[in-house]
Amino acid sequence: MIHDRADAQQLHEMGCSSVGWLDSLLLGVNHLYITGNNQGPEVDASFGFDPEGLVTTLNAVFPMFVGLHVGRAALLLDMKNLFVHWTLLGTFFSVLGFWMTTWIAFNKRLWSPSYSLFTTGTGILMYALLFLLCDHNLPVSRSALSASFGKVGRFLSNILRPFQWLGSNCILFFVFSECCGVLSWFLQTITWGAQNAKQNLVSWFHDKFLWHSCGLGKSCTSQSPCGPVEVVFTAVGLLFWILVCGLLHRKGIFWKI
């Protein structure tokens, strides 16, 4: 039996792998996020697994460099050659990643080469499609097809504009939203009533208002997460950050590294 202070199930699934073994060997067990052993809690940790270890980090760096190349190509090529280049590149990585799944598992936790290649390829194709429909200014033409295509592009551009706002301030959105939870953590530090009673704005909105006042939690037990409550809570949070990022986008305020 594996003994692990953080997550025994994850250590059991991911620690017994070549990635966990290599990270334990090169980085040292004491430098890994999840550690344990197969003897008992009184014995020191002998192996571990880190979701952001050496192997997973190296595989995650690859899509970043490909994305840099995709953006660089947009500055060097004309539109026709650019879309041909993006399409060929995205198709090549997608097919290669899909083919590699026959002998390398498609695994996000390990960020396996098959996962990295396939998601990189499909990401390029999706980016090329959205760029064509929403961002690229199509040349003016008298043909009915070009006119219709332009109308579809303008419609999609308006529909997807909130995601453009989020993307223009993606660092702020990632850090302060529930992804990292900085704003939620800060709001939960402002409490009232009895000590340790979870009397704060976040708990009130989640537990009192959505769960009880709106009746979303009537079919759920208090011991487990409630699907309707979590969906509405997440949707309200997303709408809030769309409004914030939209206002910042209008003011020309962007958080950059």
PDB file of C-alpha atoms in Angstrom:
ATOM      1  CA  MET A   1       0.000   0.000   0.000  1.00  0.00           C
ATOM      2  CA  ILE A   2       1.257   3.459  -0.899  1.00  0.00           C
ATOM      3  CA  HIS A   3       1.408   5.996   1.892  1.00  0.00           C
ATOM      4  CA  ASP A   4       1.181   9.583   0.771  1.00  0.00           C
ATOM      5  CA  ARG A   5       0.308  12.711   2.688  1.00  0.00           C
ATOM      6  CA  ALA A   6      -1.055  14.642  -0.294  1.00  0.00           C
ATOM      7  CA  ASP A   7      -2.775  12.325  -2.748  1.00  0.00           C
ATOM      8  CA  ALA A   8      -2.289   8.565  -2.471  1.00  0.00           C
ATOM      9  CA  GLN A   9      -4.384   7.849  -5.553  1.00  0.00           C
ATOM     10  CA  GLN A  10      -2.392  10.195  -7.781  1.00  0.00           C
ATOM     11  CA  LEU A  11       0.896   8.844  -6.446  1.00  0.00           C
ATOM     12  CA  HIS A  12      -0.295   5.294  -7.066  1.00  0.00           C
ATOM     13  CA  GLU A  13      -1.276   6.133 -10.651  1.00  0.00           C
ATOM     14  CA  MET A  14       1.545   8.471 -11.656  1.00  0.00           C
ATOM     15  CA  GLY A  15       4.431   7.745  -9.278  1.00  0.00           C
ATOM     16  CA  CYS A  16       4.905   4.221 -10.601  1.00  0.00           C
ATOM     17  CA  SER A  17       5.988   5.411 -14.049  1.00  0.00           C
ATOM     18  CA  SER A  18       9.154   6.185 -15.949  1.00  0.00           C
ATOM     19  CA  VAL A  19       8.427   9.908 -15.504  1.00  0.00           C
ATOM     20  CA  GLY A  20       8.134   9.574 -11.714  1.00  0.00           C
ATOM     21  CA  TRP A  21      11.280   7.423 -11.602  1.00  0.00           C
ATOM     22  CA  LEU A  22      13.307   9.871 -13.719  1.00  0.00           C
ATOM     23  CA  ASP A  23      12.181  12.918 -11.735  1.00  0.00           C
ATOM     24  CA  SER A  24      12.975  11.093  -8.468  1.00  0.00           C
ATOM     25  CA  LEU A  25      16.420  10.190  -9.789  1.00  0.00           C
ATOM     26  CA  LEU A  26      17.396  13.562 -11.269  1.00  0.00           C
ATOM     27  CA  LEU A  27      15.607  16.045  -8.995  1.00  0.00           C
ATOM     28  CA  GLY A  28      15.586  14.036  -5.786  1.00  0.00           C
ATOM     29  CA  VAL A  29      12.555  12.751  -3.901  1.00  0.00           C
ATOM     30  CA  ASN A  30      12.565  15.681  -1.476  1.00  0.00           C
ATOM     31  CA  HIS A  31      12.101  18.131  -4.375  1.00  0.00           C
ATOM     32  CA  LEU A  32       8.962  16.475  -5.782  1.00  0.00           C
ATOM     33  CA  TYR A  33       5.410  17.637  -5.122  1.00  0.00           C
ATOM     34  CA  ILE A  34       3.948  14.249  -4.086  1.00  0.00           C
ATOM     35  CA  THR A  35       6.118  11.693  -2.284  1.00  0.00           C
ATOM     36  CA  GLY A  36       5.606   8.342  -0.589  1.00  0.00           C
ATOM     37  CA  ASN A  37       6.754   4.744  -0.270  1.00  0.00           C
ATOM     38  CA  ASN A  38       5.350   1.223  -0.399  1.00  0.00           C
ATOM     39  CA  GLN A  39       6.268   0.188   3.161  1.00  0.00           C
ATOM     40  CA  GLY A  40       4.566   2.381   5.748  1.00  0.00           C
ATOM     41  CA  PRO A  41       4.090   5.914   7.100  1.00  0.00           C
ATOM     42  CA  GLU A  42       7.049   5.552   9.467  1.00  0.00           C
ATOM     43  CA  VAL A  43       9.482   5.027   6.555  1.00  0.00           C
ATOM     44  CA  ASP A  44      10.958   7.955   4.633  1.00  0.00           C
ATOM     45  CA  ALA A  45       9.708   8.631   1.122  1.00  0.00           C
ATOM     46  CA  SER A  46      11.487   6.610  -1.540  1.00  0.00           C
ATOM     47  CA  PHE A  47       9.816   7.853  -4.732  1.00  0.00           C
ATOM     48  CA  GLY A  48       7.388  10.480  -5.920  1.00  0.00           C
ATOM     49  CA  PHE A  49       5.728  12.321  -8.742  1.00  0.00           C
ATOM     50  CA  ASP A  50       5.590  15.987  -9.723  1.00  0.00           C
ATOM     51  CA  PRO A  51       2.907  17.209 -12.170  1.00  0.00           C
ATOM     52  CA  GLU A  52       5.327  19.965 -13.175  1.00  0.00           C
ATOM     53  CA  GLY A  53       8.507  17.922 -13.073  1.00  0.00           C
ATOM     54  CA  LEU A  54      11.395  17.794 -15.503  1.00  0.00           C
ATOM     55  CA  VAL A  55       9.871  15.494 -18.125  1.00  0.00           C
ATOM     56  CA  THR A  56       6.404  17.083 -18.177  1.00  0.00           C
ATOM     57  CA  THR A  57       7.930  20.567 -18.308  1.00  0.00           C
ATOM     58  CA  LEU A  58      10.115  19.728 -21.297  1.00  0.00           C
ATOM     59  CA  ASN A  59       7.113  18.355 -23.193  1.00  0.00           C
ATOM     60  CA  ALA A  60       5.061  21.436 -22.268  1.00  0.00           C
ATOM     61  CA  VAL A  61       7.757  23.777 -23.597  1.00  0.00           C
ATOM     62  CA  PHE A  62       7.355  22.372 -27.119  1.00  0.00           C
ATOM     63  CA  PRO A  63       3.866  23.888 -27.783  1.00  0.00           C
ATOM     64  CA  MET A  64       5.154  27.244 -26.571  1.00  0.00           C
ATOM     65  CA  PHE A  65       7.904  27.322 -29.203  1.00  0.00           C
ATOM     66  CA  VAL A  66       5.471  26.144 -31.878  1.00  0.00           C
ATOM     67  CA  GLY A  67       3.100  28.957 -30.890  1.00  0.00           C
ATOM     68  CA  LEU A  68       5.985  31.402 -31.182  1.00  0.00           C
ATOM     69  CA  HIS A  69       6.668  30.090 -34.686  1.00  0.00           C
ATOM     70  CA  VAL A  70       2.982  30.402 -35.638  1.00  0.00           C
ATOM     71  CA  GLY A  71       2.916  34.032 -34.557  1.00  0.00           C
ATOM     72  CA  ARG A  72       6.233  34.771 -36.241  1.00  0.00           C
ATOM     73  CA  ALA A  73       4.996  33.290 -39.504  1.00  0.00           C
ATOM     74  CA  ALA A  74       2.088  35.737 -39.495  1.00  0.00           C
ATOM     75  CA  LEU A  75       4.608  38.592 -39.710  1.00  0.00           C
ATOM     76  CA  LEU A  76       6.627  37.094 -42.559  1.00  0.00           C
ATOM     77  CA  LEU A  77       4.132  35.462 -44.943  1.00  0.00           C
ATOM     78  CA  ASP A  78       1.271  36.797 -46.992  1.00  0.00           C
ATOM     79  CA  MET A  79      -2.225  35.573 -46.138  1.00  0.00           C
ATOM     80  CA  LYS A  80      -2.457  32.827 -48.745  1.00  0.00           C
ATOM     81  CA  ASN A  81       0.901  31.255 -47.906  1.00  0.00           C
ATOM     82  CA  LEU A  82       0.280  31.797 -44.198  1.00  0.00           C
ATOM     83  CA  PHE A  83      -2.922  29.747 -44.143  1.00  0.00           C
ATOM     84  CA  VAL A  84      -1.310  27.029 -46.251  1.00  0.00           C
ATOM     85  CA  HIS A  85       1.614  26.942 -43.808  1.00  0.00           C
ATOM     86  CA  TRP A  86      -0.638  26.825 -40.739  1.00  0.00           C
ATOM     87  CA  THR A  87      -2.841  24.122 -42.266  1.00  0.00           C
ATOM     88  CA  LEU A  88       0.070  21.880 -43.235  1.00  0.00           C
ATOM     89  CA  LEU A  89       1.790  22.395 -39.885  1.00  0.00           C
ATOM     90  CA  GLY A  90      -1.355  21.734 -37.866  1.00  0.00           C
ATOM     91  CA  THR A  91      -2.276  18.675 -39.914  1.00  0.00           C
ATOM     92  CA  PHE A  92       1.234  17.234 -39.620  1.00  0.00           C
ATOM     93  CA  PHE A  93       1.357  17.549 -35.822  1.00  0.00           C
ATOM     94  CA  SER A  94      -2.217  16.256 -35.425  1.00  0.00           C
ATOM     95  CA  VAL A  95      -1.600  13.164 -37.544  1.00  0.00           C
ATOM     96  CA  LEU A  96       1.781  12.515 -35.942  1.00  0.00           C
ATOM     97  CA  GLY A  97       0.338  12.813 -32.419  1.00  0.00           C
ATOM     98  CA  PHE A  98      -2.612  10.569 -33.281  1.00  0.00           C
ATOM     99  CA  TRP A  99      -0.279   7.969 -34.812  1.00  0.00           C
ATOM    100  CA  MET A 100       1.948   8.032 -31.717  1.00  0.00           C
ATOM    101  CA  THR A 101      -1.007   7.051 -29.512  1.00  0.00           C
ATOM    102  CA  THR A 102      -0.607   3.496 -30.849  1.00  0.00           C
ATOM    103  CA  TRP A 103       2.598   3.111 -28.821  1.00  0.00           C
ATOM    104  CA  ILE A 104       2.756   6.157 -26.488  1.00  0.00           C
ATOM    105  CA  ALA A 105      -0.233   6.739 -24.221  1.00  0.00           C
ATOM    106  CA  PHE A 106      -2.305   9.911 -24.649  1.00  0.00           C
ATOM    107  CA  ASN A 107      -1.830  11.305 -21.137  1.00  0.00           C
ATOM    108  CA  LYS A 108      -2.278  14.897 -19.994  1.00  0.00           C
ATOM    109  CA  ARG A 109      -0.868  14.362 -16.502  1.00  0.00           C
ATOM    110  CA  LEU A 110       2.403  13.100 -17.938  1.00  0.00           C
ATOM    111  CA  TRP A 111       2.123  15.521 -20.877  1.00  0.00           C
ATOM    112  CA  SER A 112       3.142  12.651 -23.130  1.00  0.00           C
ATOM    113  CA  PRO A 113       4.613  13.366 -26.603  1.00  0.00           C
ATOM    114  CA  SER A 114       1.434  12.063 -28.263  1.00  0.00           C
ATOM    115  CA  TYR A 115      -0.699  14.439 -26.183  1.00  0.00           C
ATOM    116  CA  SER A 116       1.645  17.368 -26.783  1.00  0.00           C
ATOM    117  CA  LEU A 117       1.829  16.844 -30.562  1.00  0.00           C
ATOM    118  CA  PHE A 118      -1.891  16.198 -31.081  1.00  0.00           C
ATOM    119  CA  THR A 119      -3.092  19.155 -29.002  1.00  0.00           C
ATOM    120  CA  THR A 120      -0.501  21.398 -30.657  1.00  0.00           C
ATOM    121  CA  GLY A 121      -1.688  20.403 -34.115  1.00  0.00           C
ATOM    122  CA  THR A 122      -5.398  20.785 -33.369  1.00  0.00           C
ATOM    123  CA  GLY A 123      -4.672  24.091 -31.638  1.00  0.00           C
ATOM    124  CA  ILE A 124      -2.969  25.438 -34.776  1.00  0.00           C
ATOM    125  CA  LEU A 125      -5.899  24.367 -36.963  1.00  0.00           C
ATOM    126  CA  MET A 126      -8.429  25.911 -34.587  1.00  0.00           C
ATOM    127  CA  TYR A 127      -6.429  29.132 -34.386  1.00  0.00           C
ATOM    128  CA  ALA A 128      -6.190  29.335 -38.175  1.00  0.00           C
ATOM    129  CA  LEU A 129      -9.951  28.840 -38.512  1.00  0.00           C
ATOM    130  CA  LEU A 130     -10.833  31.458 -35.901  1.00  0.00           C
ATOM    131  CA  PHE A 131      -8.314  33.896 -37.361  1.00  0.00           C
ATOM    132  CA  LEU A 132      -9.833  33.438 -40.802  1.00  0.00           C
ATOM    133  CA  LEU A 133     -13.405  33.920 -39.557  1.00  0.00           C
ATOM    134  CA  CYS A 134     -12.940  36.623 -36.948  1.00  0.00           C
ATOM    135  CA  ASP A 135      -9.674  38.550 -37.257  1.00  0.00           C
ATOM    136  CA  HIS A 136      -8.621  38.524 -40.876  1.00  0.00           C
ATOM    137  CA  ASN A 137     -10.010  41.383 -42.980  1.00  0.00           C
ATOM    138  CA  LEU A 138     -11.202  39.674 -46.130  1.00  0.00           C
ATOM    139  CA  PRO A 139     -10.693  41.585 -49.382  1.00  0.00           C
ATOM    140  CA  VAL A 140     -13.776  43.308 -50.721  1.00  0.00           C
ATOM    141  CA  SER A 141     -15.394  41.305 -53.485  1.00  0.00           C
ATOM    142  CA  ARG A 142     -18.615  41.536 -55.404  1.00  0.00           C
ATOM    143  CA  SER A 143     -19.259  37.794 -55.290  1.00  0.00           C
ATOM    144  CA  ALA A 144     -22.151  36.583 -53.176  1.00  0.00           C
ATOM    145  CA  LEU A 145     -19.914  33.952 -51.551  1.00  0.00           C
ATOM    146  CA  SER A 146     -17.400  36.502 -50.302  1.00  0.00           C
ATOM    147  CA  ALA A 147     -20.185  38.769 -49.053  1.00  0.00           C
ATOM    148  CA  SER A 148     -21.822  35.903 -47.152  1.00  0.00           C
ATOM    149  CA  PHE A 149     -18.493  34.781 -45.747  1.00  0.00           C
ATOM    150  CA  GLY A 150     -17.829  38.322 -44.559  1.00  0.00           C
ATOM    151  CA  LYS A 151     -21.191  38.454 -42.785  1.00  0.00           C
ATOM    152  CA  VAL A 152     -20.487  35.148 -41.041  1.00  0.00           C
ATOM    153  CA  GLY A 153     -17.084  36.428 -39.981  1.00  0.00           C
ATOM    154  CA  ARG A 154     -18.517  39.640 -38.517  1.00  0.00           C
ATOM    155  CA  PHE A 155     -21.216  37.681 -36.696  1.00  0.00           C
ATOM    156  CA  LEU A 156     -18.727  35.253 -35.165  1.00  0.00           C
ATOM    157  CA  SER A 157     -16.401  38.101 -34.302  1.00  0.00           C
ATOM    158  CA  ASN A 158     -19.154  39.753 -32.253  1.00  0.00           C
ATOM    159  CA  ILE A 159     -20.180  36.481 -30.618  1.00  0.00           C
ATOM    160  CA  LEU A 160     -16.601  35.604 -29.652  1.00  0.00           C
ATOM    161  CA  ARG A 161     -15.602  39.116 -28.573  1.00  0.00           C
ATOM    162  CA  PRO A 162     -15.921  38.296 -24.815  1.00  0.00           C
ATOM    163  CA  PHE A 163     -13.266  35.620 -25.253  1.00  0.00           C
ATOM    164  CA  GLN A 164     -11.068  38.219 -26.944  1.00  0.00           C
ATOM    165  CA  TRP A 165     -11.413  40.372 -23.842  1.00  0.00           C
ATOM    166  CA  LEU A 166     -10.420  37.451 -21.616  1.00  0.00           C
ATOM    167  CA  GLY A 167      -7.496  36.585 -23.882  1.00  0.00           C
ATOM    168  CA  SER A 168      -6.183  40.148 -23.933  1.00  0.00           C
ATOM    169  CA  ASN A 169      -5.875  40.010 -20.132  1.00  0.00           C
ATOM    170  CA  CYS A 170      -5.345  36.271 -19.766  1.00  0.00           C
ATOM    171  CA  ILE A 171      -2.713  36.613 -17.016  1.00  0.00           C
ATOM    172  CA  LEU A 172      -5.018  38.720 -14.867  1.00  0.00           C
ATOM    173  CA  PHE A 173      -7.908  36.340 -15.558  1.00  0.00           C
ATOM    174  CA  PHE A 174      -5.810  33.274 -14.683  1.00  0.00           C
ATOM    175  CA  VAL A 175      -4.355  34.690 -11.474  1.00  0.00           C
ATOM    176  CA  PHE A 176      -7.433  36.350  -9.968  1.00  0.00           C
ATOM    177  CA  SER A 177     -10.189  33.997 -11.189  1.00  0.00           C
ATOM    178  CA  GLU A 178     -10.931  30.566  -9.744  1.00  0.00           C
ATOM    179  CA  CYS A 179      -7.986  29.162 -11.753  1.00  0.00           C
ATOM    180  CA  CYS A 180      -5.622  30.426  -9.048  1.00  0.00           C
ATOM    181  CA  GLY A 181      -8.303  31.803  -6.764  1.00  0.00           C
ATOM    182  CA  VAL A 182      -6.513  34.953  -5.581  1.00  0.00           C
ATOM    183  CA  LEU A 183      -9.634  37.140  -5.534  1.00  0.00           C
ATOM    184  CA  SER A 184     -11.723  34.377  -3.954  1.00  0.00           C
ATOM    185  CA  TRP A 185      -9.060  33.852  -1.279  1.00  0.00           C
ATOM    186  CA  PHE A 186      -8.926  37.578  -0.539  1.00  0.00           C
ATOM    187  CA  LEU A 187     -12.711  37.872  -0.246  1.00  0.00           C
ATOM    188  CA  GLN A 188     -12.796  34.885   2.115  1.00  0.00           C
ATOM    189  CA  THR A 189     -10.378  36.651   4.469  1.00  0.00           C
ATOM    190  CA  ILE A 190     -13.031  39.331   5.088  1.00  0.00           C
ATOM    191  CA  THR A 191     -15.377  37.624   7.548  1.00  0.00           C
ATOM    192  CA  TRP A 192     -18.090  38.501  10.019  1.00  0.00           C
ATOM    193  CA  GLY A 193     -19.872  36.741  12.874  1.00  0.00           C
ATOM    194  CA  ALA A 194     -18.396  33.854  14.842  1.00  0.00           C
ATOM    195  CA  GLN A 195     -14.808  32.816  14.268  1.00  0.00           C
ATOM    196  CA  ASN A 196     -14.288  29.914  11.805  1.00  0.00           C
ATOM    197  CA  ALA A 197     -17.959  30.057  10.810  1.00  0.00           C
ATOM    198  CA  LYS A 198     -17.246  30.648   7.089  1.00  0.00           C
ATOM    199  CA  GLN A 199     -19.133  33.935   7.207  1.00  0.00           C
ATOM    200  CA  ASN A 200     -17.743  35.649   4.106  1.00  0.00           C
ATOM    201  CA  LEU A 201     -19.025  36.894   0.778  1.00  0.00           C
ATOM    202  CA  VAL A 202     -17.943  33.831  -1.238  1.00  0.00           C
ATOM    203  CA  SER A 203     -19.454  31.321   1.190  1.00  0.00           C
ATOM    204  CA  TRP A 204     -22.635  33.372   1.492  1.00  0.00           C
ATOM    205  CA  PHE A 205     -23.135  33.517  -2.280  1.00  0.00           C
ATOM    206  CA  HIS A 206     -22.243  29.844  -2.814  1.00  0.00           C
ATOM    207  CA  ASP A 207     -23.849  28.201   0.231  1.00  0.00           C
ATOM    208  CA  LYS A 208     -26.626  30.544   1.268  1.00  0.00           C
ATOM    209  CA  PHE A 209     -27.814  32.269  -1.888  1.00  0.00           C
ATOM    210  CA  LEU A 210     -27.307  29.670  -4.632  1.00  0.00           C
ATOM    211  CA  TRP A 211     -27.703  26.516  -2.535  1.00  0.00           C
ATOM    212  CA  HIS A 212     -30.634  27.528  -0.308  1.00  0.00           C
ATOM    213  CA  SER A 213     -32.213  30.781  -1.492  1.00  0.00           C
ATOM    214  CA  CYS A 214     -32.253  29.795  -5.172  1.00  0.00           C
ATOM    215  CA  GLY A 215     -32.971  26.144  -4.333  1.00  0.00           C
ATOM    216  CA  LEU A 216     -30.199  24.774  -6.572  1.00  0.00           C
ATOM    217  CA  GLY A 217     -28.945  22.426  -3.871  1.00  0.00           C
ATOM    218  CA  LYS A 218     -32.232  20.832  -2.858  1.00  0.00           C
ATOM    219  CA  SER A 219     -31.347  17.573  -4.631  1.00  0.00           C
ATOM    220  CA  CYS A 220     -27.782  17.452  -3.271  1.00  0.00           C
ATOM    221  CA  THR A 221     -26.179  16.442   0.000  1.00  0.00           C
ATOM    222  CA  SER A 222     -24.009  18.845   1.939  1.00  0.00           C
ATOM    223  CA  GLN A 223     -21.132  16.348   2.025  1.00  0.00           C
ATOM    224  CA  SER A 224     -20.491  16.427  -1.739  1.00  0.00           C
ATOM    225  CA  PRO A 225     -20.199  19.161  -4.416  1.00  0.00           C
ATOM    226  CA  CYS A 226     -23.548  20.021  -5.974  1.00  0.00           C
ATOM    227  CA  GLY A 227     -23.551  20.096  -9.774  1.00  0.00           C
ATOM    228  CA  PRO A 228     -26.190  22.819 -10.356  1.00  0.00           C
ATOM    229  CA  VAL A 229     -24.628  25.055  -7.707  1.00  0.00           C
ATOM    230  CA  GLU A 230     -21.124  24.658  -9.105  1.00  0.00           C
ATOM    231  CA  VAL A 231     -22.257  25.299 -12.690  1.00  0.00           C
ATOM    232  CA  VAL A 232     -24.105  28.513 -11.797  1.00  0.00           C
ATOM    233  CA  PHE A 233     -21.288  29.646  -9.466  1.00  0.00           C
ATOM    234  CA  THR A 234     -18.740  29.140 -12.261  1.00  0.00           C
ATOM    235  CA  ALA A 235     -20.963  30.847 -14.858  1.00  0.00           C
ATOM    236  CA  VAL A 236     -21.444  33.899 -12.638  1.00  0.00           C
ATOM    237  CA  GLY A 237     -17.701  34.067 -12.029  1.00  0.00           C
ATOM    238  CA  LEU A 238     -16.999  33.830 -15.762  1.00  0.00           C
ATOM    239  CA  LEU A 239     -19.525  36.572 -16.520  1.00  0.00           C
ATOM    240  CA  PHE A 240     -17.945  38.781 -13.858  1.00  0.00           C
ATOM    241  CA  TRP A 241     -14.473  38.397 -15.370  1.00  0.00           C
ATOM    242  CA  ILE A 242     -15.799  38.974 -18.898  1.00  0.00           C
ATOM    243  CA  LEU A 243     -17.175  42.330 -17.719  1.00  0.00           C
ATOM    244  CA  VAL A 244     -13.939  43.217 -15.908  1.00  0.00           C
ATOM    245  CA  CYS A 245     -11.692  42.262 -18.833  1.00  0.00           C
ATOM    246  CA  GLY A 246     -14.060  43.972 -21.268  1.00  0.00           C
ATOM    247  CA  LEU A 247     -13.824  47.213 -19.310  1.00  0.00           C
ATOM    248  CA  LEU A 248     -10.027  46.951 -19.142  1.00  0.00           C
ATOM    249  CA  HIS A 249      -9.900  46.189 -22.875  1.00  0.00           C
ATOM    250  CA  ARG A 250     -11.963  49.295 -23.596  1.00  0.00           C
ATOM    251  CA  LYS A 251      -9.639  51.399 -21.426  1.00  0.00           C
ATOM    252  CA  GLY A 252      -6.561  49.890 -23.081  1.00  0.00           C
ATOM    253  CA  ILE A 253      -5.268  48.376 -19.826  1.00  0.00           C
ATOM    254  CA  PHE A 254      -3.447  45.051 -20.217  1.00  0.00           C
ATOM    255  CA  TRP A 255      -1.396  43.035 -17.757  1.00  0.00           C
ATOM    256  CA  LYS A 256       1.705  41.812 -19.576  1.00  0.00           C
ATOM    257  CA  ILE A 257       4.898  40.043 -18.586  1.00  0.00           C
TER     258      ILE A 257
END
